[in-house]
GROMACS .gro file of C-alpha atoms in nm:
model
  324
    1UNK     CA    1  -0.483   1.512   0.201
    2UNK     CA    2  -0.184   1.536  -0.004
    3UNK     CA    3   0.123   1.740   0.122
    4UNK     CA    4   0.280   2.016  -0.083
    5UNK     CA    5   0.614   2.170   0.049
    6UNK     CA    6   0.557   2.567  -0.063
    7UNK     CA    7   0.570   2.920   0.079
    8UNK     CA    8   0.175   2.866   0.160
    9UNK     CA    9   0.255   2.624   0.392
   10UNK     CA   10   0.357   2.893   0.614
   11UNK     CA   11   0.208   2.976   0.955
   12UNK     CA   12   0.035   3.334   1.017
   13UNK     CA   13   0.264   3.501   1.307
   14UNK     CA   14  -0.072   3.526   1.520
   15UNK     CA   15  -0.171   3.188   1.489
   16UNK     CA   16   0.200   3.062   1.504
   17UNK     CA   17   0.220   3.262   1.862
   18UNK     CA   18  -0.133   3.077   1.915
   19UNK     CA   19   0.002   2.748   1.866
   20UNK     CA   20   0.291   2.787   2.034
   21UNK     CA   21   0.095   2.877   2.367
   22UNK     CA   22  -0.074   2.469   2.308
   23UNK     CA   23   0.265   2.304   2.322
   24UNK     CA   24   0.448   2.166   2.581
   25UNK     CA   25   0.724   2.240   2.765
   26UNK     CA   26   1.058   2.265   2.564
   27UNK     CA   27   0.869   2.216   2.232
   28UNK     CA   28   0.843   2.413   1.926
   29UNK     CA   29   0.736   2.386   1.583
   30UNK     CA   30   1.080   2.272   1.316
   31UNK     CA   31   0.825   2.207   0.988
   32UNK     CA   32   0.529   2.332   0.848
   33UNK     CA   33   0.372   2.127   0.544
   34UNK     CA   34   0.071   2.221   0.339
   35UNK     CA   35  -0.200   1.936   0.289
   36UNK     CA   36  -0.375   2.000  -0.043
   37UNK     CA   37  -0.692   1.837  -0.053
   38UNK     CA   38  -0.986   2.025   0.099
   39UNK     CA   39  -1.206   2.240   0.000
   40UNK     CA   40  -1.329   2.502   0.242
   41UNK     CA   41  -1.019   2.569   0.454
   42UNK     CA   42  -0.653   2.524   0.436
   43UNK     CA   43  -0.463   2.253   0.651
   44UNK     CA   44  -0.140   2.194   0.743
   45UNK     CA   45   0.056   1.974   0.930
   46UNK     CA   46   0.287   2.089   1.196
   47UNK     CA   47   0.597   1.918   1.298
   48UNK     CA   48   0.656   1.983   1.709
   49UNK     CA   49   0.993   1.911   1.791
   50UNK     CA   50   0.996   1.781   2.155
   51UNK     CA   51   1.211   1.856   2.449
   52UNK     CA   52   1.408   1.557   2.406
   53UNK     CA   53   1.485   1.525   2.018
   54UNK     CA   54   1.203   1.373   1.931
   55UNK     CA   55   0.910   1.500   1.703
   56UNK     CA   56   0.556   1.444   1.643
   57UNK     CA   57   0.298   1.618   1.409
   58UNK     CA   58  -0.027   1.840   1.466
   59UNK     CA   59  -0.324   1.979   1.210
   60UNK     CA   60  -0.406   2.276   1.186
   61UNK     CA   61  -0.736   2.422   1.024
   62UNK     CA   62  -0.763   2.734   0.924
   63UNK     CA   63  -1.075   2.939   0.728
   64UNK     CA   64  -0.925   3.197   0.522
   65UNK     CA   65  -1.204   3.181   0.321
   66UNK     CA   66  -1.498   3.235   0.520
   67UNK     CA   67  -1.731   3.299   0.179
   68UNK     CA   68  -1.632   2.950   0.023
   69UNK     CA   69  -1.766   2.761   0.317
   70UNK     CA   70  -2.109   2.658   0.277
   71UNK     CA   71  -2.379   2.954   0.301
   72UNK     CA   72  -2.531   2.763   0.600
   73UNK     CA   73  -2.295   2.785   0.827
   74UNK     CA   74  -2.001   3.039   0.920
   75UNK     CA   75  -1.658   2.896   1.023
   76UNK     CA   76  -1.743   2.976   1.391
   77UNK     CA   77  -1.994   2.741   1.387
   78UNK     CA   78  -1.812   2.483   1.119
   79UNK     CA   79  -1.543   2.518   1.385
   80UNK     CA   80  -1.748   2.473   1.726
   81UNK     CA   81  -1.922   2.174   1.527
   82UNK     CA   82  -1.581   2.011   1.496
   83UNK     CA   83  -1.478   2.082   1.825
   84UNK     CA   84  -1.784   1.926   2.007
   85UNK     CA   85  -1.734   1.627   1.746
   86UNK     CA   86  -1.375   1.577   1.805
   87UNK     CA   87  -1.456   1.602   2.183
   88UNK     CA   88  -1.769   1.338   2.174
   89UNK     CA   89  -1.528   1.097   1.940
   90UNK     CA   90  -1.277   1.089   2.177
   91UNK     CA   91  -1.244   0.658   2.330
   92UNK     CA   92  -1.517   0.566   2.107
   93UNK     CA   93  -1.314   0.358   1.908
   94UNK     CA   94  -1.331   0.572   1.584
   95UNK     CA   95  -1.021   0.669   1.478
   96UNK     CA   96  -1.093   1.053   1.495
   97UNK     CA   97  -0.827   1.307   1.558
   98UNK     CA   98  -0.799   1.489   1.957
   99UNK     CA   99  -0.891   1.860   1.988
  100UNK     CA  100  -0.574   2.023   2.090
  101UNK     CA  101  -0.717   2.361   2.085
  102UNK     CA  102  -0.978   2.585   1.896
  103UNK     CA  103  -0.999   2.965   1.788
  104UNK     CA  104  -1.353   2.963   1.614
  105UNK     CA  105  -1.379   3.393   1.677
  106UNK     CA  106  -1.050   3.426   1.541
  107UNK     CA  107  -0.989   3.610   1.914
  108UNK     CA  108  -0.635   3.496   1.894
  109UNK     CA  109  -0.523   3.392   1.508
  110UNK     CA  110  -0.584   3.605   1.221
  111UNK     CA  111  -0.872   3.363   1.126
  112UNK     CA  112  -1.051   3.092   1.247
  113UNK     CA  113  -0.854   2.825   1.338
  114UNK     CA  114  -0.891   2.460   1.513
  115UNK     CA  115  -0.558   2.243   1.639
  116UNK     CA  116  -0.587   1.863   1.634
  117UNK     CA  117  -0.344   1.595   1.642
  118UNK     CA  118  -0.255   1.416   1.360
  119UNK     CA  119  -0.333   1.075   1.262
  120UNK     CA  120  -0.110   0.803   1.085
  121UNK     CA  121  -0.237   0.677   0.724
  122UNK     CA  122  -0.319   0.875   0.409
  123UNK     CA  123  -0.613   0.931   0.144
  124UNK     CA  124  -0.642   0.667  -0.106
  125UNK     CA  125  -0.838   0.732  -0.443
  126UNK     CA  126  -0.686   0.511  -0.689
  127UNK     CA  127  -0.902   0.274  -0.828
  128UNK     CA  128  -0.655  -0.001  -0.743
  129UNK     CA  129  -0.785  -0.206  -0.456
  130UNK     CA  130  -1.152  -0.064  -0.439
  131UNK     CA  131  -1.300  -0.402  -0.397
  132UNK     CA  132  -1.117  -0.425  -0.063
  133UNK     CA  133  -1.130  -0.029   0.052
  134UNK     CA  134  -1.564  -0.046   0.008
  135UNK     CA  135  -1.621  -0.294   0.251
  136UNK     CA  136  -1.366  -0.117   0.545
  137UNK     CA  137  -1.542   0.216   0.453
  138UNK     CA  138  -1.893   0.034   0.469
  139UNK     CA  139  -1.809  -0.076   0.821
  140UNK     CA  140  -1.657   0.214   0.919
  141UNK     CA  141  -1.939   0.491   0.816
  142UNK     CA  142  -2.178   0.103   1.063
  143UNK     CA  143  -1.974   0.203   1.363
  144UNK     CA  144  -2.039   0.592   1.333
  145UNK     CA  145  -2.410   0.572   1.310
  146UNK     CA  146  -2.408   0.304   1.582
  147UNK     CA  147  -2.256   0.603   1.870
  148UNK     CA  148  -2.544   0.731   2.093
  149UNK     CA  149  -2.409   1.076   2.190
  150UNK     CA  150  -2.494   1.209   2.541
  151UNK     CA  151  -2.579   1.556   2.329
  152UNK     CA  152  -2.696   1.539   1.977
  153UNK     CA  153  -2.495   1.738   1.723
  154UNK     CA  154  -2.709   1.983   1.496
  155UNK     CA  155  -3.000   1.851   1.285
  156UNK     CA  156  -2.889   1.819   0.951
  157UNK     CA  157  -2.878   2.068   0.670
  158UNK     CA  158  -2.931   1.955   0.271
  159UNK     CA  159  -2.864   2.193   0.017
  160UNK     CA  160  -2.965   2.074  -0.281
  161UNK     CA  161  -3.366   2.182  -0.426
  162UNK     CA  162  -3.511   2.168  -0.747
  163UNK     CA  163  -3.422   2.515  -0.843
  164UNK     CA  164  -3.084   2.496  -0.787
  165UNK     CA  165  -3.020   2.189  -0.976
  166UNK     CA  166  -2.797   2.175  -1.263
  167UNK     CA  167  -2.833   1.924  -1.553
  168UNK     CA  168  -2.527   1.819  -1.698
  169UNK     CA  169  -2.473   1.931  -2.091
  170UNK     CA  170  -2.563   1.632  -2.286
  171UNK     CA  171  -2.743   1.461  -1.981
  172UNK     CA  172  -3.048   1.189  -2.008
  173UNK     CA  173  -3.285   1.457  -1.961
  174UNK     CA  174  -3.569   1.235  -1.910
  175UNK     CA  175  -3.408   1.084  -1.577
  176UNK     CA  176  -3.280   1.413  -1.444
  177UNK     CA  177  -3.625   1.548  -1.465
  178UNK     CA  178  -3.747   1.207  -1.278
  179UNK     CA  179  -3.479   1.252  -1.057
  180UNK     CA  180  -3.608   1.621  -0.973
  181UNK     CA  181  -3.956   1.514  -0.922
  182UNK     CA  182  -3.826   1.262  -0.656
  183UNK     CA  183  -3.674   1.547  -0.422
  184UNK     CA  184  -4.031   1.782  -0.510
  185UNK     CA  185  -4.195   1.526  -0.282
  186UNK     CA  186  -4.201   1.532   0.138
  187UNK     CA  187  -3.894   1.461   0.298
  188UNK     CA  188  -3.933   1.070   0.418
  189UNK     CA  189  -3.964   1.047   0.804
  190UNK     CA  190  -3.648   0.850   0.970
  191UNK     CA  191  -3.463   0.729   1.262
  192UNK     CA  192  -3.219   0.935   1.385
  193UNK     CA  193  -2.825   0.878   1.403
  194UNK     CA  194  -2.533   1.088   1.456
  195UNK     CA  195  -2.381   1.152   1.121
  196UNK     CA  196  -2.007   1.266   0.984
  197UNK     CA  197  -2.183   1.418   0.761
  198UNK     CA  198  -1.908   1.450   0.448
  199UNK     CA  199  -1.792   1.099   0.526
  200UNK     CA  200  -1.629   0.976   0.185
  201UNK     CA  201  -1.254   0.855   0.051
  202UNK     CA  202  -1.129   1.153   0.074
  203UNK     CA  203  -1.194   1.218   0.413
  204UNK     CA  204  -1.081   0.866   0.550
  205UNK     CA  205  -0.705   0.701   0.629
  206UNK     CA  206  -0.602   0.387   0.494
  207UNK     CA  207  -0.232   0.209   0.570
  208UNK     CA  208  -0.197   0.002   0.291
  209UNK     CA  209   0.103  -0.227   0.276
  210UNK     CA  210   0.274  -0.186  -0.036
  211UNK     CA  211   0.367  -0.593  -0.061
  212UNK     CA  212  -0.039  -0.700   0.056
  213UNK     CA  213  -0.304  -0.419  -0.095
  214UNK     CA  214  -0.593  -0.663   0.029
  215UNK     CA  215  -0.455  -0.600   0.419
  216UNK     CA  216  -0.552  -0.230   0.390
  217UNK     CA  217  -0.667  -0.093   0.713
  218UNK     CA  218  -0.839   0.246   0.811
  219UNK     CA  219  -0.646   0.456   1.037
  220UNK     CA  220  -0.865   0.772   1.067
  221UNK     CA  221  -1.152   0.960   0.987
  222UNK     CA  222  -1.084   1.395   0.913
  223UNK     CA  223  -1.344   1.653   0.892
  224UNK     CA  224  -1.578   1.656   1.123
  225UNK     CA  225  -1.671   2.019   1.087
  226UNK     CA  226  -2.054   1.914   0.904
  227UNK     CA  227  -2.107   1.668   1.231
  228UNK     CA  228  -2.496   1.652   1.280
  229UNK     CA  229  -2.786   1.454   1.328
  230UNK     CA  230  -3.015   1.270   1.062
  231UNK     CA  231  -3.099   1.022   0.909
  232UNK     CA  232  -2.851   0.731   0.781
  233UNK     CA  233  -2.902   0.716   0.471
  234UNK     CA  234  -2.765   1.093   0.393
  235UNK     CA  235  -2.415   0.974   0.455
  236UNK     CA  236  -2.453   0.622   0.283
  237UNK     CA  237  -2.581   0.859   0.011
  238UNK     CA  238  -2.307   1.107   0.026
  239UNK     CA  239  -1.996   0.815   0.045
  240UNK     CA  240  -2.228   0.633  -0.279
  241UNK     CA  241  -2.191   0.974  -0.467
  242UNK     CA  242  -1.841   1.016  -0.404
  243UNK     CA  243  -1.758   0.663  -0.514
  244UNK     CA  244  -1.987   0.697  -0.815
  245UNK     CA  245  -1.764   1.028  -0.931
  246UNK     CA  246  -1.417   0.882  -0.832
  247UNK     CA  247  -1.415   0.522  -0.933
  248UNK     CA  248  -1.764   0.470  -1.151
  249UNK     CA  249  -2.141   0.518  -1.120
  250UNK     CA  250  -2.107   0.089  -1.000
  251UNK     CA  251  -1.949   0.157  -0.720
  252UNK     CA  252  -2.168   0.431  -0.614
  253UNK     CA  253  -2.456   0.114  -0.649
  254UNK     CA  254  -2.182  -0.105  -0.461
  255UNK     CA  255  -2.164   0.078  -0.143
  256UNK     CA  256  -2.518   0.123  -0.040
  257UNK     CA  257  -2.527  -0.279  -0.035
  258UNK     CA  258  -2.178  -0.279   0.095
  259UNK     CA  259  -2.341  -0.062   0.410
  260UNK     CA  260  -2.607  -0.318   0.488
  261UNK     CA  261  -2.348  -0.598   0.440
  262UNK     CA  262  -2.173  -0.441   0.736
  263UNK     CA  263  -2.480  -0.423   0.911
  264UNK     CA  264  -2.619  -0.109   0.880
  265UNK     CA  265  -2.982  -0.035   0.837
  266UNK     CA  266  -3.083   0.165   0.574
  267UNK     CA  267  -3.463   0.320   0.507
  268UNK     CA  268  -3.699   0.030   0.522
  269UNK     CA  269  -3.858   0.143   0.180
  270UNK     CA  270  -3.696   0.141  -0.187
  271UNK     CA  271  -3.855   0.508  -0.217
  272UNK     CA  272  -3.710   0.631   0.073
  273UNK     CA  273  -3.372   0.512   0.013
  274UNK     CA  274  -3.358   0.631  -0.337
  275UNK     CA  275  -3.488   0.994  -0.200
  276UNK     CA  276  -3.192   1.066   0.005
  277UNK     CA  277  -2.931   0.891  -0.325
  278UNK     CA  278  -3.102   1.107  -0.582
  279UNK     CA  279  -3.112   1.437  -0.340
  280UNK     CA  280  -2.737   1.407  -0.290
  281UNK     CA  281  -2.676   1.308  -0.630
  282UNK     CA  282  -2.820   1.637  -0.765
  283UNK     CA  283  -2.666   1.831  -0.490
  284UNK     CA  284  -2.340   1.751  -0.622
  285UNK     CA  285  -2.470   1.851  -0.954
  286UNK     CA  286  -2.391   2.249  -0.869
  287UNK     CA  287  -2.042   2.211  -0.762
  288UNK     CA  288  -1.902   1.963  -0.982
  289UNK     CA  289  -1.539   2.174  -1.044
  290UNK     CA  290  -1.529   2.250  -0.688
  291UNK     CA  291  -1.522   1.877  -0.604
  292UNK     CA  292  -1.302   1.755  -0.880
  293UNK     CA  293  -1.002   2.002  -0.860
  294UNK     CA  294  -0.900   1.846  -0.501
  295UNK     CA  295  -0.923   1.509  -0.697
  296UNK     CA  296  -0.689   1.614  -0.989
  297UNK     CA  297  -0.462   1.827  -0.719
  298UNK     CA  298  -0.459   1.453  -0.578
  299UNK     CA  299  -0.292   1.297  -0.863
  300UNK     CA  300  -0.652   1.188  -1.069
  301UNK     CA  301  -0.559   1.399  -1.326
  302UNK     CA  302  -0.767   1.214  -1.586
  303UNK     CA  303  -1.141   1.376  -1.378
  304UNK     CA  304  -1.153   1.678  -1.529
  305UNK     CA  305  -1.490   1.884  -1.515
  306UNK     CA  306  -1.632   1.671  -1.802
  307UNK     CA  307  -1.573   1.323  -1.720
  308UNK     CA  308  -1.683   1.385  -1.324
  309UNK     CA  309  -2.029   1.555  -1.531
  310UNK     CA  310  -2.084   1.217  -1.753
  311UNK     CA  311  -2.025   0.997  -1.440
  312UNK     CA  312  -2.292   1.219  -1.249
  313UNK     CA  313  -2.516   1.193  -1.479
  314UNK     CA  314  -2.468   0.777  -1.561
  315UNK     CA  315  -2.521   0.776  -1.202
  316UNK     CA  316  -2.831   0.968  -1.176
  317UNK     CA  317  -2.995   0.792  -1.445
  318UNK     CA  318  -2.843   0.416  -1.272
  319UNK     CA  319  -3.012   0.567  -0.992
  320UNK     CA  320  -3.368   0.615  -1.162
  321UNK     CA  321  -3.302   0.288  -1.349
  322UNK     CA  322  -3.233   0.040  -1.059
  323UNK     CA  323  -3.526  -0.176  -0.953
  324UNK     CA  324  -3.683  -0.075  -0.637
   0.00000   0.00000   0.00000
């Protein structure tokens, strides 16, 4: 998330009253800071000063938007998914933020809003160290699928079909159709694991020391609103995408191996593997600009609508290409 200092970082009076009823004793909030960045809510970070001088920080998530969040679920149950997710994560060991409180009816705020605490790090989606960042995230996205919750999140949802895929202008037509047919077939059985679910750069934490790039460390993992249950290779596909569209259709090809480097265990079959790449590849196919813009907000400036189209579709057809 990238900060922006502006009039819309500016709490709601309801859900600034709200808030205030979650803080301790003697605190209040001295700074409000808008995190540009996502995509179906707006965040911001709240400084709390403390009773004794000090300060810390807390998130807050708020759907303004209900319509722009996916069709499939409504921010009451985005926001009860995080909620149960945040709660679950809590001494796992993954670096996921604490539920401080959560409004999902909007009984209190003017809309539906969760409180977390916030996490050291930032974002990092600069091409500049990749070869070190892959790896952490590989090992990272290991140690998610490896938690055995006492309660399983939702079953996953994919949204992607082959009517509602869109074939970039100028696209190798010949693989997009192959790609298509690949998704027309049965859904490959698989062995369930508990999910993030969105899990890519833009929703991880790095501290990277300015001096020593190469001791970059992850700090966090955000956004656990699309928590669920499924199988593995949805998120390795979903983090390949990403990386495919942000740094080149390579390192969309990188990360799946980087993931079994790490230890984690993919589909046992080619076909099965490439089923769950191809289906998120073409998913992201409808909602290229929606995907970008946070990108370019984020200082990518050169990923406009066109470039992030070519790279979908080199990936696509890399995709369709690779040996099985």
């Amino acid at each position: 998330m990238v900060p922006d200092h502006d009039e819309a970082a500016a709490v709601r009076p309801l859900t600034l009253a709200w808030v205030g009823r979650h803080l301790g004793a003697g605190e209040r909030i001295v700074g409000t800071e808008a995190l540009h960045g996502g995509i179906t809510a707006e965040i911001r970070r709240l400084t709390i000063g403390t009773r004794d001088g000090g300060a810390r920080d807390l998130v807050l998530r708020t759907f303004v938007d209900v319509e722009q969040a996916q069709d499939w679920l409504n921010a009451e149950d985005w926001l009860n998914g995080e909620a149960d997710a945040l709660n679950l994560l809590t001494g796992t060991g993954v670096p996921a933020p604490g539920l401080v409180a959560v409004d999902p009816a909007a009984a209190h705020c003017e809309y539906p809003s969760l409180l977390m605490t916030h996490l050291a790090g930032r974002t990092v989606l600069d091409d500049e160290g990749l070869e070190t960042r892959v790896p952490l995230l590989a090992r990272q996205l290991v140690a998610i699928h490896a938690l055995r919750p006492a309660e399983r999140p939702r079953e996953y949802v994919t949204l992607a079909t082959v009517d509602t895929v869109v074939t970039p202008k100028g696209a190798d037509v010949a693989a997009w159709a192959a790609a298509i047919d690949v998704i027309r077939g049965s859904v490959p059985s698989y062995e369930g694991r508990f999910l993030h679910r969105d899990f890519h750069p833009g929703n991880v934490l790095f501290d990277v020391p300015p001096a020593r790039p190469e001791g970059a460390r992850i700090t966090g993992v955000v956004d656990w609103v699309a928590t669920s249950w499924g199988p593995a290779d949805l998120d390795v596909a979903h983090c390949s995408t990403n990386l495919a569209l942000l740094h080149g259709p390579s390192w969309g090809l990188r990360f799946a191996e980087a993931y079994e480097e790490a230890g984690g265990v993919p589909a046992a079959a080619a076909s099965e593997r490439l089923y769950w790449r191809v289906r998120d590849g073409l998913a992201f196919s409808e909602e290229v600009q929606l995907v970008s813009q946070p990108w370019r907000e984020a200082g990518r400036t050169e990923l406009t609508t066109q470039v992030v189209e070519q790279r979908l579709d080199a990936y696509v057809t890399a995709l369709m290409d690779a040996p099985g």
